[in-house]
């Protein structure tokens, strides 16, 4: 089962009984609130945020496996002696997440994307993070 | 008079963030799932609650992983001095007992790692709820995606918190004797 609904998200849902506006969207939608932006704002910025979250999860999972597989990587990730390699895993994944988000947001924010590839990619990235942080899995790579 | 040591205060802070997490998740998931409101004023209120709740949960999760990693975890994994008793050193004490080693090898290892996934997911949901609130209100599929991310973040947090509570019960923890 996918974590993300994969159906196309091309158009906002239309409420039952809501008349279409002259812009082809339900009038109720245009009256809807919750954000300060235009109702027609593309979904690229949303896709960027979700994909970046997936990248952060996957990056953390990869760092966990690498630290388990290599003593050199584990040492390199020991940013704080007290917290050990967990400090570097967290910092590294956070930096990768932030950079990925900034790049994706700048690239996608003005685009309307089909939701299926976004959903599938995000789901796969989150799954990598969840699987790679499960001890019986990453401990398979213990050096 | 010192009521709490530094380690005890950090643990209390770490645990206290759970209150923010619970309230943030409750408000966030309720306003993401509920689509019964049609009145404009109620929708506005709901969107504000959704934005505030998801932001609260994201902040609580960042606070939890940061305080957990840099303030609480060092006390857990500290090495006892040569020949010293392990009673005040949870990790060493667990690993010294074959029957309890599972709580570190599986429990703590899973807790410390799965928890780090949650702020990425919750922050994405909070950002979208705040920045793209109108689209969230009107687009069922995007709302559905956010619900799933938010739920995965919450479930992973529950795993981490539950294991933390169990480990605090199994491992020696002077804090619990207060």
mmCIF file with all atom_site columns, N, CA and C in Angstrom, chain A residues 8-34:
data_model
loop_
_atom_site.group_PDB
_atom_site.id
_atom_site.type_symbol
_atom_site.label_atom_id
_atom_site.label_alt_id
_atom_site.label_comp_id
_atom_site.label_asym_id
_atom_site.label_entity_id
_atom_site.label_seq_id
_atom_site.pdbx_PDB_ins_code
_atom_site.Cartn_x
_atom_site.Cartn_y
_atom_site.Cartn_z
_atom_site.occupancy
_atom_site.B_iso_or_equiv
_atom_site.pdbx_formal_charge
_atom_site.auth_seq_id
_atom_site.auth_comp_id
_atom_site.auth_asym_id
_atom_site.auth_atom_id
_atom_site.pdbx_PDB_model_num
ATOM 1  N N  . UNK A 1 8  ? -4.258  11.190 -9.569  1.00 0.00 ? 8  UNK A N  1
ATOM 2  C CA . UNK A 1 8  ? -3.859  12.510 -10.050 1.00 0.00 ? 8  UNK A CA 1
ATOM 3  C C  . UNK A 1 8  ? -4.449  13.605 -9.182  1.00 0.00 ? 8  UNK A C  1
ATOM 4  N N  . UNK A 1 9  ? -3.640  14.602 -8.933  1.00 0.00 ? 9  UNK A N  1
ATOM 5  C CA . UNK A 1 9  ? -4.093  15.733 -8.139  1.00 0.00 ? 9  UNK A CA 1
ATOM 6  C C  . UNK A 1 9  ? -4.145  16.980 -9.003  1.00 0.00 ? 9  UNK A C  1
ATOM 7  N N  . UNK A 1 10 ? -4.624  16.801 -10.200 1.00 0.00 ? 10 UNK A N  1
ATOM 8  C CA . UNK A 1 10 ? -4.603  17.913 -11.129 1.00 0.00 ? 10 UNK A CA 1
ATOM 9  C C  . UNK A 1 10 ? -5.504  19.062 -10.752 1.00 0.00 ? 10 UNK A C  1
ATOM 10 N N  . UNK A 1 11 ? -6.648  18.754 -10.157 1.00 0.00 ? 11 UNK A N  1
ATOM 11 C CA . UNK A 1 11 ? -7.582  19.831 -9.850  1.00 0.00 ? 11 UNK A CA 1
ATOM 12 C C  . UNK A 1 11 ? -8.117  19.682 -8.439  1.00 0.00 ? 11 UNK A C  1
ATOM 13 N N  . UNK A 1 12 ? -8.327  20.774 -7.772  1.00 0.00 ? 12 UNK A N  1
ATOM 14 C CA . UNK A 1 12 ? -8.922  20.714 -6.448  1.00 0.00 ? 12 UNK A CA 1
ATOM 15 C C  . UNK A 1 12 ? -10.315 20.099 -6.522  1.00 0.00 ? 12 UNK A C  1
ATOM 16 N N  . UNK A 1 13 ? -10.729 19.448 -5.446  1.00 0.00 ? 13 UNK A N  1
ATOM 17 C CA . UNK A 1 13 ? -12.030 18.790 -5.450  1.00 0.00 ? 13 UNK A CA 1
ATOM 18 C C  . UNK A 1 13 ? -13.144 19.835 -5.499  1.00 0.00 ? 13 UNK A C  1
ATOM 19 N N  . UNK A 1 14 ? -14.277 19.411 -6.058  1.00 0.00 ? 14 UNK A N  1
ATOM 20 C CA . UNK A 1 14 ? -15.427 20.310 -6.133  1.00 0.00 ? 14 UNK A CA 1
ATOM 21 C C  . UNK A 1 14 ? -16.453 19.830 -5.131  1.00 0.00 ? 14 UNK A C  1
ATOM 22 N N  . UNK A 1 15 ? -16.892 20.728 -4.310  1.00 0.00 ? 15 UNK A N  1
ATOM 23 C CA . UNK A 1 15 ? -17.877 20.356 -3.310  1.00 0.00 ? 15 UNK A CA 1
ATOM 24 C C  . UNK A 1 15 ? -19.217 20.086 -3.958  1.00 0.00 ? 15 UNK A C  1
ATOM 25 N N  . UNK A 1 16 ? -19.968 19.129 -3.395  1.00 0.00 ? 16 UNK A N  1
ATOM 26 C CA . UNK A 1 16 ? -21.276 18.823 -3.962  1.00 0.00 ? 16 UNK A CA 1
ATOM 27 C C  . UNK A 1 16 ? -22.152 20.071 -3.996  1.00 0.00 ? 16 UNK A C  1
ATOM 28 N N  . UNK A 1 17 ? -22.722 20.335 -5.169  1.00 0.00 ? 17 UNK A N  1
ATOM 29 C CA . UNK A 1 17 ? -23.650 21.441 -5.282  1.00 0.00 ? 17 UNK A CA 1
ATOM 30 C C  . UNK A 1 17 ? -23.012 22.791 -5.519  1.00 0.00 ? 17 UNK A C  1
ATOM 31 N N  . UNK A 1 18 ? -21.716 22.838 -5.477  1.00 0.00 ? 18 UNK A N  1
ATOM 32 C CA . UNK A 1 18 ? -21.060 24.136 -5.661  1.00 0.00 ? 18 UNK A CA 1
ATOM 33 C C  . UNK A 1 18 ? -21.044 24.485 -7.140  1.00 0.00 ? 18 UNK A C  1
ATOM 34 N N  . UNK A 1 19 ? -21.532 25.655 -7.495  1.00 0.00 ? 19 UNK A N  1
ATOM 35 C CA . UNK A 1 19 ? -21.553 26.031 -8.913  1.00 0.00 ? 19 UNK A CA 1
ATOM 36 C C  . UNK A 1 19 ? -20.160 26.365 -9.403  1.00 0.00 ? 19 UNK A C  1
ATOM 37 N N  . UNK A 1 20 ? -19.911 26.053 -10.667 1.00 0.00 ? 20 UNK A N  1
ATOM 38 C CA . UNK A 1 20 ? -18.593 26.405 -11.199 1.00 0.00 ? 20 UNK A CA 1
ATOM 39 C C  . UNK A 1 20 ? -18.456 27.905 -11.342 1.00 0.00 ? 20 UNK A C  1
ATOM 40 N N  . UNK A 1 21 ? -17.273 28.384 -11.137 1.00 0.00 ? 21 UNK A N  1
ATOM 41 C CA . UNK A 1 21 ? -17.023 29.805 -11.298 1.00 0.00 ? 21 UNK A CA 1
ATOM 42 C C  . UNK A 1 21 ? -16.673 30.082 -12.742 1.00 0.00 ? 21 UNK A C  1
ATOM 43 N N  . UNK A 1 22 ? -16.504 31.346 -13.067 1.00 0.00 ? 22 UNK A N  1
ATOM 44 C CA . UNK A 1 22 ? -16.132 31.670 -14.446 1.00 0.00 ? 22 UNK A CA 1
ATOM 45 C C  . UNK A 1 22 ? -14.731 31.209 -14.754 1.00 0.00 ? 22 UNK A C  1
ATOM 46 N N  . UNK A 1 23 ? -13.971 30.833 -13.727 1.00 0.00 ? 23 UNK A N  1
ATOM 47 C CA . UNK A 1 23 ? -12.626 30.316 -13.951 1.00 0.00 ? 23 UNK A CA 1
ATOM 48 C C  . UNK A 1 23 ? -12.629 28.800 -14.100 1.00 0.00 ? 23 UNK A C  1
ATOM 49 N N  . UNK A 1 24 ? -13.844 28.187 -14.049 1.00 0.00 ? 24 UNK A N  1
ATOM 50 C CA . UNK A 1 24 ? -13.930 26.750 -14.181 1.00 0.00 ? 24 UNK A CA 1
ATOM 51 C C  . UNK A 1 24 ? -13.715 26.021 -12.876 1.00 0.00 ? 24 UNK A C  1
ATOM 52 N N  . UNK A 1 25 ? -13.660 26.732 -11.768 1.00 0.00 ? 25 UNK A N  1
ATOM 53 C CA . UNK A 1 25 ? -13.499 26.087 -10.471 1.00 0.00 ? 25 UNK A CA 1
ATOM 54 C C  . UNK A 1 25 ? -14.700 26.425 -9.615  1.00 0.00 ? 25 UNK A C  1
ATOM 55 N N  . UNK A 1 26 ? -15.035 25.573 -8.650  1.00 0.00 ? 26 UNK A N  1
ATOM 56 C CA . UNK A 1 26 ? -16.205 25.842 -7.819  1.00 0.00 ? 26 UNK A CA 1
ATOM 57 C C  . UNK A 1 26 ? -16.060 27.183 -7.108  1.00 0.00 ? 26 UNK A C  1
ATOM 58 N N  . UNK A 1 27 ? -17.185 27.901 -7.060  1.00 0.00 ? 27 UNK A N  1
ATOM 59 C CA . UNK A 1 27 ? -17.158 29.191 -6.380  1.00 0.00 ? 27 UNK A CA 1
ATOM 60 C C  . UNK A 1 27 ? -16.792 29.025 -4.917  1.00 0.00 ? 27 UNK A C  1
ATOM 61 N N  . UNK A 1 28 ? -17.263 27.909 -4.317  1.00 0.00 ? 28 UNK A N  1
ATOM 62 C CA . UNK A 1 28 ? -16.971 27.681 -2.898  1.00 0.00 ? 28 UNK A CA 1
ATOM 63 C C  . UNK A 1 28 ? -15.480 27.573 -2.668  1.00 0.00 ? 28 UNK A C  1
ATOM 64 N N  . UNK A 1 29 ? -14.796 27.017 -3.669  1.00 0.00 ? 29 UNK A N  1
ATOM 65 C CA . UNK A 1 29 ? -13.346 26.881 -3.518  1.00 0.00 ? 29 UNK A CA 1
ATOM 66 C C  . UNK A 1 29 ? -12.673 28.243 -3.459  1.00 0.00 ? 29 UNK A C  1
ATOM 67 N N  . UNK A 1 30 ? -13.142 29.140 -4.326  1.00 0.00 ? 30 UNK A N  1
ATOM 68 C CA . UNK A 1 30 ? -12.529 30.454 -4.355  1.00 0.00 ? 30 UNK A CA 1
ATOM 69 C C  . UNK A 1 30 ? -12.830 31.228 -3.081  1.00 0.00 ? 30 UNK A C  1
ATOM 70 N N  . UNK A 1 31 ? -13.953 30.892 -2.445  1.00 0.00 ? 31 UNK A N  1
ATOM 71 C CA . UNK A 1 31 ? -14.285 31.558 -1.192  1.00 0.00 ? 31 UNK A CA 1
ATOM 72 C C  . UNK A 1 31 ? -13.621 30.885 -0.013  1.00 0.00 ? 31 UNK A C  1
ATOM 73 N N  . UNK A 1 32 ? -13.076 29.695 -0.275  1.00 0.00 ? 32 UNK A N  1
ATOM 74 C CA . UNK A 1 32 ? -12.458 28.928 0.812   1.00 0.00 ? 32 UNK A CA 1
ATOM 75 C C  . UNK A 1 32 ? -11.241 29.689 1.338   1.00 0.00 ? 32 UNK A C  1
ATOM 76 N N  . UNK A 1 33 ? -10.865 29.336 2.550   1.00 0.00 ? 33 UNK A N  1
ATOM 77 C CA . UNK A 1 33 ? -9.754  30.057 3.154   1.00 0.00 ? 33 UNK A CA 1
ATOM 78 C C  . UNK A 1 33 ? -8.716  29.083 3.647   1.00 0.00 ? 33 UNK A C  1
ATOM 79 N N  . UNK A 1 34 ? -7.796  29.614 4.369   1.00 0.00 ? 34 UNK A N  1
ATOM 80 C CA . UNK A 1 34 ? -6.779  28.755 4.947   1.00 0.00 ? 34 UNK A CA 1
ATOM 81 C C  . UNK A 1 34 ? -5.408  29.104 4.459   1.00 0.00 ? 34 UNK A C  1
#
